[in-house]
Amino acid sequence: MFKPVFYKTGLETTFVQFLKEATMSLTSALTFEHVMKDSGYGANYSGYGLAASEYYPGYYQDTGWRPDTGVSANTYYFKGNTATVSNWYQFHGPSLTVNHSANSDNTKDRSWFSCKFLVDKPPPECSMLWYQDVPILTASSFITGVVNSYAFRADVCVDRLRDEIRVYVDDKLVQTTPFWRKLSRQPTSQIRFGSNQKINLGSSGPLAVYSYFAIWFKDIIFYDDTGDDTLCSPVGDYNIVRLPVVNAAGTGWTFSGTGPQLTNVLNNIPFNSSNHVTPIASSPDGTAPLTYGLDVSPLADDAVIEGLFTLHNGAAQNTGVTTLRLTYKQGELATPQQIIPYLTPRTYEYGVKTPIVQKSPANVRWTKQALAQVSVETVAFR
Amino acid sequence: MAYVTMRFAANYAVVRSALTVSLAAKPSREQVLALAARSAAMPINDDTVSMTGPVAATKYTDRNTSVTLTAKPGSGYKGSIELHYSRIPLSKYFPDPRWLLPATATETTIHALLPAINAAYGVNLSTAEIADAPVPANATTVTLEALAGSYVFQEGSRFAFATPLANVVTKRQTKGFYPNNPYEDQTIFDLMFEPTQSGTMLIDRKANYAFTRYTGTGAVEVDPADGLQGLNLKGNGLFQAPYDATTMNPNAQDFTIEARIKVPSITPQRFPIFNRLVTSSTSGSFAFGLVQGKLDFLWTTNGTNSTSRRVTAAAALQPNREYDVSVSRNGSVIRIYVDGVLVGTATSVTTIWVGPSNLFIGGDTGSSGATTYAGTGWIKALRYTLGVGRYPEAYSPKNIPLISRVLTRKMDGFSPKDQAQILLQFKGNYENSGPLPMTPAVASSISIVDGAGKFSGGGLRNAGTVNLGALTYACDFALDDHYTVEWFQRKVTPSTNVASVNQVMWVLEGANGGTVAIQYYSSSFYIYDVNGTTVATIPAPWPANADHQHIALSVNKEDNVCRVFFNGVLLGQFTSANMTPLAKMTRLRLTNLGTVNVPLTAFYLSEFAITKGRAKYTANFTPPSAPLI
């Protein structure tokens, strides 16, 4: 009897990617570009379209799982400690917790997320963990022996039709995990990276070679099935590209010191707590707009752009709740305004996000040409 | 009062690749299998299925091809399925349509170039699916044509790569002078004031000099008036280049100094543009600038002020207006010009005597070294030509954006295609991540400091004392070729004063005792050739921070030109045939030289790479922003 192993429709849709891109609904994206290297023990990374945090249970806490030093574009962040780890306990590993349910549409047949990794000497048991510590991508399922600096992209499909999670590594299916009591529908489902058991790597013996292991995370995106007549398949490779600010102007915005212009200030992602200048708007009341354009030169002319989001870093001070209202304008056209709570009490808070905007003000897909015409207007309110 | 602060505003676009790099890197047949596997809930590969086709298909209007997959015995599956998809034109395939390869040196063929094309674009075209054709010498593009039977490409589809003008024409938002030809060889320096990392080092297109900030806060900035880069002198300091009598002294030669300037006021006594002048000079000088707003050139003829001469324009310039100003010596006549109009003439000019002192832009110094006459205003371009008086008569200034200068700018970074033979990342060990077998030997003073590397690895530190050892690697490596050495280095702490540090960075030891090495000492790089001779001394002030600095030595065996780069900026170049004689390199030594044992206390060294066969860097480039691998 023929075993129905293919979704014929899905297959054909995939192949049409050669001519026509598969559709997807992008919900969230995260990059670690803004993690300050002297941020100490800051453990929360927010404002990139989704929130992630270091996870540790408060005991058996190793010391090294911190943001990588140095900040530059296109770099992997958040690495493990490359010092010797003799006893690797559960959650000692790089445990980046991402709330999956907050970033996916659980009503769709399929949701996906993709993450780029760089691993170095991962122990065979090192896993991406689903809720309740179910391993869904174990190193031993796609890595043989000891590897140095192995980069890959993992596409994870939460398939609610089949009640299973499939993980593809660089487009190859490597692991399928049936759901246990349909946990994917639980609102608290999370993604973690670590182990589901205590593993003694030791300082000698066959496992000692893994005691210098490390994991880096790069960009992560979440996307859902669009609900049309085909099932969404992995979309392939992607990048999160920063578009610098150009021609910034801010009525009512001032900053201390001389030299840097407003454009420079807004492009100056701080490396640490002292190398930045802060523009200030006094008495925000909706009359102090900050506007700027986007430098689209990092994009290829024919780039397939899925969405645009903006991150503001700063603070509302001496006030209760302040909001920012952000609008992407393209000539006379404007996107729906994004009202963003803007209360970042700590001096070096990481930022405040806007949701991903998937279409231009003209309500068509973003293109490089459209982005070149966009001005971003931000108004502060009290 | 309520207020809001903003530290940065970052905007991100999420961009999707139509075809993933990893997919395109597979042979066509494997691409089809991989795509089939993408949404199948079973492994699809040669172990589980056989595939026949591709054949032309018409069942679906938008799918022109079909293949048939049949489950193999033992796979746990059975039966067949026909898959329909569309083969694509070649033109839709390449994410980067630019021609990325160097011009072909000699006549060749498409098939001979395919391996290089595959490596450059991350694809995997085979000779079975691409038509062969001759490629003429010096070609900077090729046209590919798909053959019948390809799994991915439409038969007969063609694609021609294009070399964008942007690759060969600089696009600098600065001002400059008309292209130098025919006086390129006589041009001593040509400052373009392009953006630099620190804003305090001036870029000489000729790469002869590095003017660095001597005092004050002057910097290369954008002039809000026109949005173009320029040197903004703020009345509190000047820039300095090292003394170099051999190439800089005018003596009795013709010469030209020309600049574009703008000053906010003509009240100050002086606006120095370019000079070798000590204010209370007793050793000779020349100076080009404004004196109370009037264009002025001063010089001495025998080394004392008593015989100084000058020529000064009668009228002052207007404030806040940009001018082209120049001084041109032609024989015994010196002429000065404003916007190409003659404003002053001196005759019977003899030898201009110049003593040993440094060259300055934007000011001069008194005999004690203190800054005097620091100018306030903009210098938008500055060029010095020796041996040619460009302007024997009035002229039309041809200040034009440098976009017109045809210069090849090859932006090269670390990437897998670089294939460095030696690649050290200090990721917990001293192993070479490159393909060259090397045996490390570690002195007790050597350590790897986790987190101190540029990217994923640690920083190498030699915390020993004098006469303690280095990190060495025994190897057997023929390096009689082009090569590039590059690495990252940072201070241990920002406050460390490394100007006085005597630090050997690396040594390539040859079979016959020859050594090629770089040392940092007294704010300069000292480069030693295989004879142990100092072949070049290149000033390199270290930034006052603990950031990683990218340093590169790029050696071209063909013309023996060796270039040193600091954060992608060409610091200097020299010509030596003694930098590439290492027919057999037997040892790499890091952090000291056999006879000069000075430990690497002030620095961390990381991400060290030697690439053989390529002088990777020939002009300014963007330092690598991704890990070495």
XYZ file of C-alpha atoms in Angstrom, chain B residues 52-619:
568
model
C 13.997 10.327 -12.959
C 13.723 13.331 -15.212
C 13.602 16.194 -15.556
C 11.237 16.303 -18.505
C 9.192 19.117 -19.987
C 5.667 19.177 -18.591
C 2.466 20.982 -19.471
C 0.043 19.646 -16.892
C 0.090 22.930 -14.993
C 0.303 26.191 -16.807
C 2.825 27.697 -14.434
C 5.067 24.634 -14.059
C 7.179 23.616 -16.986
C 9.033 20.595 -15.648
C 8.392 17.329 -13.885
C 10.472 14.716 -12.120
C 9.374 11.415 -10.685
C 10.398 10.204 -7.252
C 10.171 6.502 -6.504
C 10.610 5.094 -3.018
C 13.543 2.709 -2.739
C 13.200 -0.755 -1.239
C 14.129 -0.759 2.390
C 13.325 2.879 2.854
C 10.110 2.123 4.643
C 8.093 3.744 1.871
C 6.717 2.610 -1.424
C 5.223 4.013 -4.576
C 6.045 6.962 -6.816
C 5.016 10.541 -7.131
C 5.319 13.003 -9.983
C 6.427 16.459 -8.994
C 5.874 19.532 -11.092
C 7.972 22.640 -10.846
C 9.396 25.354 -13.001
C 12.918 25.482 -14.218
C 14.070 29.051 -14.191
C 16.034 31.287 -16.528
C 19.675 31.670 -15.589
C 19.056 35.363 -15.090
C 16.803 34.622 -12.118
C 19.367 32.521 -10.376
C 22.226 34.725 -9.312
C 21.420 36.835 -6.264
C 24.331 39.081 -7.174
C 24.443 39.898 -10.874
C 27.741 41.706 -10.592
C 30.920 40.206 -11.977
C 32.884 39.383 -8.857
C 35.965 37.804 -10.365
C 39.105 39.654 -11.388
C 39.593 40.320 -15.055
C 40.845 37.212 -16.784
C 44.565 37.474 -17.306
C 44.667 35.373 -20.434
C 42.209 33.853 -22.845
C 40.268 31.043 -21.262
C 36.877 29.292 -21.434
C 33.598 29.308 -19.587
C 34.174 25.788 -18.346
C 37.620 26.661 -17.059
C 36.110 29.560 -15.137
C 33.234 27.593 -13.620
C 35.097 26.583 -10.437
C 35.960 30.222 -9.786
C 32.403 31.325 -10.551
C 31.023 28.672 -8.226
C 33.338 29.780 -5.442
C 32.625 33.462 -5.909
C 28.851 33.184 -6.022
C 28.343 30.226 -3.734
C 26.717 28.173 -6.477
C 27.480 24.818 -8.009
C 27.138 24.949 -11.772
C 28.401 21.937 -13.665
C 29.894 21.699 -17.112
C 26.994 19.427 -18.050
C 24.438 22.228 -17.703
C 26.370 25.266 -18.919
C 27.571 25.710 -22.497
C 31.277 26.180 -23.017
C 32.584 29.180 -24.944
C 35.839 31.075 -25.224
C 36.477 33.982 -22.877
C 38.874 36.611 -24.190
C 41.756 37.955 -22.183
C 40.977 40.898 -19.878
C 37.278 40.031 -19.858
C 35.327 41.494 -16.957
C 32.169 39.567 -17.671
C 30.990 36.332 -19.211
C 27.706 35.140 -20.635
C 26.382 31.823 -19.408
C 23.951 29.706 -21.376
C 22.001 26.761 -19.963
C 22.106 23.418 -21.739
C 19.277 20.907 -22.023
C 18.849 18.509 -19.149
C 19.573 20.875 -16.275
C 17.388 20.276 -13.262
C 17.198 23.958 -12.453
C 17.691 26.040 -15.571
C 15.610 26.587 -18.651
C 17.380 25.332 -21.716
C 18.843 28.132 -23.781
C 18.411 30.796 -21.143
C 21.338 33.157 -20.928
C 22.785 35.498 -18.382
C 25.577 38.050 -18.667
C 27.252 39.391 -15.561
C 27.791 43.097 -15.349
C 30.465 45.099 -13.587
C 28.745 48.052 -11.951
C 30.316 51.419 -12.399
C 30.260 51.766 -8.659
C 32.981 49.163 -8.504
C 35.375 51.184 -10.532
C 34.287 54.744 -9.848
C 34.599 56.083 -6.361
C 31.549 57.675 -4.859
C 32.902 59.898 -2.200
C 30.928 62.772 -0.907
C 33.962 64.982 -0.810
C 35.472 67.563 -3.050
C 38.624 67.140 -4.996
C 40.622 68.444 -7.856
C 40.542 67.570 -11.443
C 42.086 64.179 -12.081
C 45.785 64.443 -11.786
C 46.841 62.986 -15.042
C 49.435 63.811 -16.352
C 50.943 64.834 -13.021
C 50.007 61.805 -10.970
C 53.637 60.863 -10.378
C 54.518 64.348 -9.192
C 51.633 64.557 -6.745
C 53.087 64.298 -3.259
C 49.803 64.057 -1.443
C 46.164 64.544 -2.315
C 43.862 64.806 0.658
C 40.244 63.924 0.070
C 38.846 64.116 3.594
C 36.783 61.040 3.262
C 35.062 59.696 6.340
C 37.396 57.874 8.620
C 36.744 55.853 11.637
C 38.129 58.358 14.072
C 37.726 61.489 11.994
C 41.181 62.519 13.090
C 43.327 60.869 10.456
C 43.459 62.418 7.019
C 43.427 60.134 4.042
C 46.038 60.739 1.402
C 44.864 59.185 -1.804
C 48.477 58.776 -2.784
C 49.123 56.905 0.463
C 52.362 58.751 0.959
C 51.453 60.480 4.181
C 49.218 60.049 7.152
C 48.352 63.386 8.659
C 47.202 62.875 12.194
C 45.753 65.325 14.634
C 48.481 67.004 16.620
C 46.325 68.972 19.031
C 42.825 70.318 19.331
C 39.482 69.023 18.170
C 39.636 69.512 14.413
C 38.147 66.581 12.535
C 36.848 65.366 9.225
C 33.156 66.182 9.308
C 30.225 66.924 7.110
C 29.861 70.584 6.302
C 26.154 71.272 6.859
C 26.304 73.967 4.206
C 26.790 71.516 1.369
C 26.605 68.110 2.992
C 30.099 67.196 1.852
C 33.025 66.018 3.884
C 35.798 68.395 4.786
C 38.383 69.086 7.420
C 36.781 71.284 10.064
C 39.491 73.239 11.867
C 38.208 74.651 15.100
C 40.827 77.151 16.060
C 42.455 74.960 18.650
C 44.823 72.635 16.905
C 46.440 71.324 13.785
C 47.366 68.191 11.888
C 50.849 66.942 11.395
C 52.743 64.694 9.020
C 56.247 63.408 9.671
C 59.284 65.201 8.439
C 60.403 63.869 5.113
C 62.964 66.082 3.479
C 63.665 63.878 0.522
C 60.281 64.015 -1.084
C 58.842 67.168 0.398
C 61.381 69.927 0.029
C 60.712 72.238 -2.900
C 64.295 73.480 -3.106
C 64.570 74.980 -6.590
C 61.828 72.870 -8.111
C 58.523 74.019 -9.487
C 55.603 73.115 -7.238
C 51.885 73.655 -6.672
C 49.886 73.829 -3.471
C 46.168 74.130 -3.966
C 43.185 73.917 -1.683
C 39.518 74.636 -1.330
C 38.880 76.625 1.815
C 36.146 78.467 3.639
C 36.643 80.614 6.720
C 33.981 82.081 8.995
C 35.944 85.256 9.598
C 38.884 87.119 8.162
C 39.634 88.843 11.429
C 42.130 86.297 12.784
C 45.674 87.079 11.929
C 46.231 83.818 10.125
C 44.484 80.838 8.633
C 47.340 78.445 7.936
C 46.576 75.956 5.162
C 49.796 74.038 4.658
C 53.221 74.843 5.920
C 56.547 73.712 7.151
C 56.991 76.588 9.481
C 58.162 77.267 12.940
C 56.775 80.620 13.873
C 60.028 81.941 15.203
C 61.841 80.201 12.446
C 65.546 80.159 12.317
C 65.812 77.071 10.233
C 63.835 77.855 7.161
C 60.232 77.420 6.252
C 57.431 77.910 3.818
C 53.800 78.632 4.575
C 50.635 78.873 2.520
C 47.553 80.411 4.069
C 45.594 83.552 4.788
C 46.952 86.573 6.616
C 44.021 88.589 7.885
C 41.960 87.124 5.122
C 44.454 87.741 2.337
C 46.009 84.840 0.474
C 49.675 84.641 1.301
C 52.720 82.519 0.543
C 55.855 82.974 2.634
C 59.220 81.311 2.200
C 62.816 81.677 3.224
C 65.801 81.331 1.015
C 68.701 80.624 3.265
C 67.286 79.384 6.471
C 66.780 82.575 8.393
C 63.965 85.005 8.748
C 66.170 87.795 7.625
C 65.841 86.621 4.071
C 62.248 85.537 4.096
C 60.043 86.665 1.259
C 56.347 86.612 0.744
C 53.675 87.354 -1.784
C 50.283 88.504 -0.526
C 47.031 89.258 -2.288
C 45.773 92.812 -2.099
C 42.177 91.944 -1.247
C 40.832 89.789 1.551
C 38.496 86.895 0.905
C 34.874 86.986 1.964
C 33.890 85.007 5.031
C 31.692 81.907 4.694
C 32.356 81.489 1.015
C 34.292 78.640 -0.490
C 37.339 79.480 -2.572
C 39.821 77.642 -4.714
C 43.255 78.970 -3.711
C 46.624 77.955 -5.112
C 50.276 78.818 -5.303
C 52.266 77.751 -8.341
C 55.966 78.121 -8.915
C 57.112 78.164 -12.528
C 60.802 78.753 -12.881
C 61.763 81.882 -10.971
C 58.178 83.131 -10.659
C 55.716 82.326 -7.896
C 52.080 83.138 -8.553
C 49.115 82.911 -6.198
C 45.538 82.529 -7.372
C 42.045 82.871 -5.921
C 39.428 80.991 -7.907
C 41.944 80.782 -10.716
C 42.464 84.546 -10.869
C 46.022 85.781 -10.406
C 46.214 87.834 -7.204
C 49.930 88.057 -6.610
C 53.320 87.494 -8.284
C 56.870 87.229 -7.004
C 59.856 87.131 -9.339
C 63.515 86.243 -9.037
C 62.722 83.340 -6.756
C 65.740 81.246 -5.902
C 66.080 78.063 -3.893
C 63.506 77.709 -1.148
C 65.387 76.541 1.859
C 63.619 74.242 4.245
C 65.033 72.744 7.364
C 64.035 69.662 9.267
C 60.665 70.157 10.816
C 57.289 68.580 10.462
C 54.600 69.464 7.987
C 51.389 70.934 9.281
C 47.881 71.521 8.086
C 45.735 74.145 9.738
C 48.366 75.672 11.971
C 51.976 75.817 12.910
C 53.965 75.418 16.064
C 56.388 77.581 17.874
C 59.892 76.448 18.616
C 58.712 74.954 21.876
C 56.229 72.798 20.043
C 53.243 74.744 21.274
C 50.559 75.419 18.708
C 50.402 78.886 17.310
C 48.025 80.282 14.751
C 45.550 77.447 14.811
C 43.091 78.175 12.028
C 39.324 78.242 12.195
C 37.464 77.155 9.080
C 37.126 74.434 6.490
C 39.622 72.851 4.151
C 37.648 70.837 1.619
C 40.528 69.570 -0.495
C 44.293 69.919 -0.418
C 46.912 68.824 -2.900
C 50.659 69.289 -3.118
C 52.491 68.695 -6.371
C 56.271 68.884 -6.603
C 58.165 69.303 -9.852
C 55.225 70.868 -11.656
C 53.807 74.354 -11.492
C 50.317 73.516 -12.602
C 49.227 77.095 -13.056
C 51.566 79.330 -15.016
C 48.567 81.457 -15.889
C 44.998 82.128 -14.816
C 42.791 79.056 -14.921
C 39.283 77.845 -14.360
C 39.149 75.851 -11.134
C 38.002 72.349 -11.785
C 36.962 71.266 -8.383
C 34.681 68.366 -8.898
C 33.377 65.568 -6.794
C 35.737 62.698 -6.761
C 33.197 60.485 -8.397
C 35.027 61.281 -11.569
C 38.182 59.695 -10.412
C 38.357 56.245 -11.785
C 39.875 54.152 -9.088
C 39.354 50.502 -8.464
C 38.110 49.920 -4.970
C 38.032 46.310 -4.097
C 36.184 45.709 -0.877
C 37.491 42.550 0.572
C 36.601 40.940 3.829
C 37.079 37.648 5.459
C 34.993 35.022 3.815
C 35.289 31.341 3.182
C 36.577 31.998 -0.286
C 39.618 33.645 1.160
C 40.818 30.275 2.305
C 43.475 31.470 4.680
C 46.116 28.809 5.155
C 46.827 30.010 8.656
C 43.852 31.023 10.739
C 44.218 31.413 14.473
C 41.219 32.215 16.610
C 42.336 31.125 20.077
C 39.039 29.533 20.860
C 40.252 27.823 23.952
C 43.312 26.404 22.246
C 46.159 27.300 19.946
C 45.136 25.134 17.024
C 45.312 26.452 13.511
C 41.789 26.515 12.091
C 43.215 26.767 8.600
C 44.368 23.807 6.540
C 48.101 24.151 7.162
C 49.520 21.602 9.594
C 51.173 23.542 12.411
C 52.505 22.465 15.745
C 52.099 25.065 18.469
C 54.586 25.527 21.273
C 53.488 27.686 24.130
C 55.685 29.479 26.615
C 54.488 29.689 30.167
C 53.898 33.401 29.855
C 51.370 32.943 27.062
C 47.674 32.807 27.777
C 44.354 33.101 26.023
C 42.041 35.622 27.629
C 38.501 34.612 26.978
C 36.315 37.322 25.526
C 39.258 39.473 24.462
C 39.134 38.352 20.852
C 37.468 40.285 18.113
C 34.869 37.689 17.348
C 34.292 34.305 18.825
C 37.763 33.552 20.122
C 39.896 34.862 22.919
C 42.763 37.299 22.910
C 46.373 36.168 22.944
C 48.425 37.766 25.674
C 52.041 37.393 26.602
C 52.224 38.510 30.181
C 55.791 37.423 30.726
C 58.826 39.521 31.216
C 61.778 40.166 28.981
C 63.360 37.012 27.620
C 60.314 34.883 28.184
C 59.112 33.078 25.177
C 56.594 33.488 22.461
C 53.844 31.427 20.988
C 55.456 29.607 18.097
C 54.198 27.258 15.444
C 56.412 24.831 13.579
C 55.323 24.499 9.970
C 56.494 23.751 6.475
C 55.000 26.412 4.269
C 56.189 27.712 0.914
C 55.418 31.402 1.041
C 57.267 32.564 -2.021
C 54.144 34.172 -3.378
C 51.723 37.045 -2.863
C 50.477 36.952 0.677
C 48.409 38.878 3.192
C 48.835 38.870 6.931
C 45.998 40.367 8.923
C 44.940 40.323 12.484
C 43.042 42.141 15.168
C 44.746 43.734 18.099
C 43.428 45.768 20.970
C 44.768 47.366 24.076
C 44.274 45.554 27.328
C 42.832 48.712 28.847
C 41.796 51.949 27.180
C 44.145 54.025 29.289
C 47.252 52.134 28.297
C 49.717 54.382 26.572
C 51.033 52.173 23.811
C 53.022 54.902 22.110
C 56.130 53.850 23.970
C 55.461 50.142 23.831
C 58.073 48.145 22.010
C 56.057 45.260 20.734
C 56.826 42.586 18.201
C 53.602 41.317 16.722
C 54.625 38.467 14.509
C 57.581 36.923 12.778
C 57.670 34.625 9.762
C 60.821 32.602 10.001
C 62.353 31.112 6.889
C 64.420 28.008 6.367
C 67.656 29.928 6.095
C 67.153 32.071 9.117
C 65.357 34.814 7.272
C 62.667 36.629 9.133
C 59.875 38.874 8.008
C 58.334 40.695 10.916
C 56.266 43.580 12.168
C 57.014 45.490 15.314
C 55.106 48.335 16.919
C 57.244 50.924 18.569
C 57.053 54.647 19.202
C 53.673 54.949 17.492
C 54.948 53.370 14.286
C 54.995 50.046 12.568
C 58.474 48.793 11.814
C 58.575 46.216 9.051
C 61.561 43.926 8.762
C 62.460 42.130 5.561
C 64.013 38.717 5.266
C 67.445 40.162 5.970
C 66.251 41.525 9.275
C 66.558 45.020 7.901
C 64.026 47.682 8.718
C 62.494 48.087 5.305
C 59.781 50.561 6.299
C 58.702 52.654 9.261
C 55.098 53.677 9.075
C 53.507 56.036 11.612
C 50.413 54.569 13.220
C 49.094 56.461 16.238
C 47.003 54.079 18.265
C 43.455 55.247 19.052
C 42.762 56.137 22.671
C 40.413 53.274 23.308
C 40.491 49.542 23.779
C 38.622 48.726 20.595
C 39.810 46.034 18.265
C 41.965 47.391 15.476
C 42.336 45.536 12.213
C 45.860 45.577 10.841
C 46.944 44.122 7.528
C 50.121 43.700 5.539
C 49.404 42.940 1.906
C 52.393 41.887 -0.189
C 52.320 41.747 -3.970
C 55.073 39.544 -5.282
C 54.666 40.684 -8.846
C 55.491 44.352 -8.367
C 56.925 43.957 -4.835
C 54.580 46.632 -3.489
C 53.767 46.060 0.173
C 50.938 47.926 1.810
C 50.081 48.373 5.450
C 46.508 49.063 6.473
C 45.056 50.111 9.808
C 41.332 49.593 10.096
C 41.112 49.429 6.342
C 42.926 52.704 5.808
C 46.120 52.580 3.830
C 48.762 53.841 6.217
C 51.673 53.478 3.867
C 53.287 51.388 1.220
C 56.765 50.496 0.178
C 58.480 48.449 -2.472
C 60.750 45.607 -1.501
C 61.771 42.404 -3.192
C 62.866 41.055 0.164
C 59.421 40.537 1.610
C 58.582 37.417 -0.401
C 61.582 35.146 -0.345
C 60.277 32.584 2.078
C 60.533 29.584 -0.156
C 60.151 27.619 3.001
C 58.647 29.131 6.097
C 59.471 26.915 9.033
C 58.057 28.782 11.935
C 55.512 31.431 12.861
C 56.330 33.330 16.001
C 53.851 35.549 17.789
C 54.519 38.250 20.369
C 58.279 38.415 20.219
C 61.306 38.299 17.988
C 64.192 36.012 18.757
C 66.550 38.706 19.867
C 64.077 41.316 20.977
C 62.010 39.681 23.615
C 59.336 42.061 24.634
C 56.124 40.514 25.807
C 52.692 41.428 24.606
C 51.637 43.048 27.827
C 49.777 46.016 26.446
C 47.816 44.214 23.770
C 45.609 41.310 23.001
C 46.117 39.773 19.584
C 43.344 37.780 17.972
C 41.903 36.509 14.702
C 45.258 36.123 12.996
C 45.259 35.014 9.358
C 47.776 34.510 6.592
C 46.363 34.147 3.104
C 48.757 32.922 0.473
C 48.511 33.744 -3.206
C 46.709 37.044 -2.847
C 47.639 40.584 -1.972
C 44.102 41.000 -0.690
C 44.146 44.695 -0.065
C 45.259 47.245 -2.599
C 43.172 50.229 -1.562
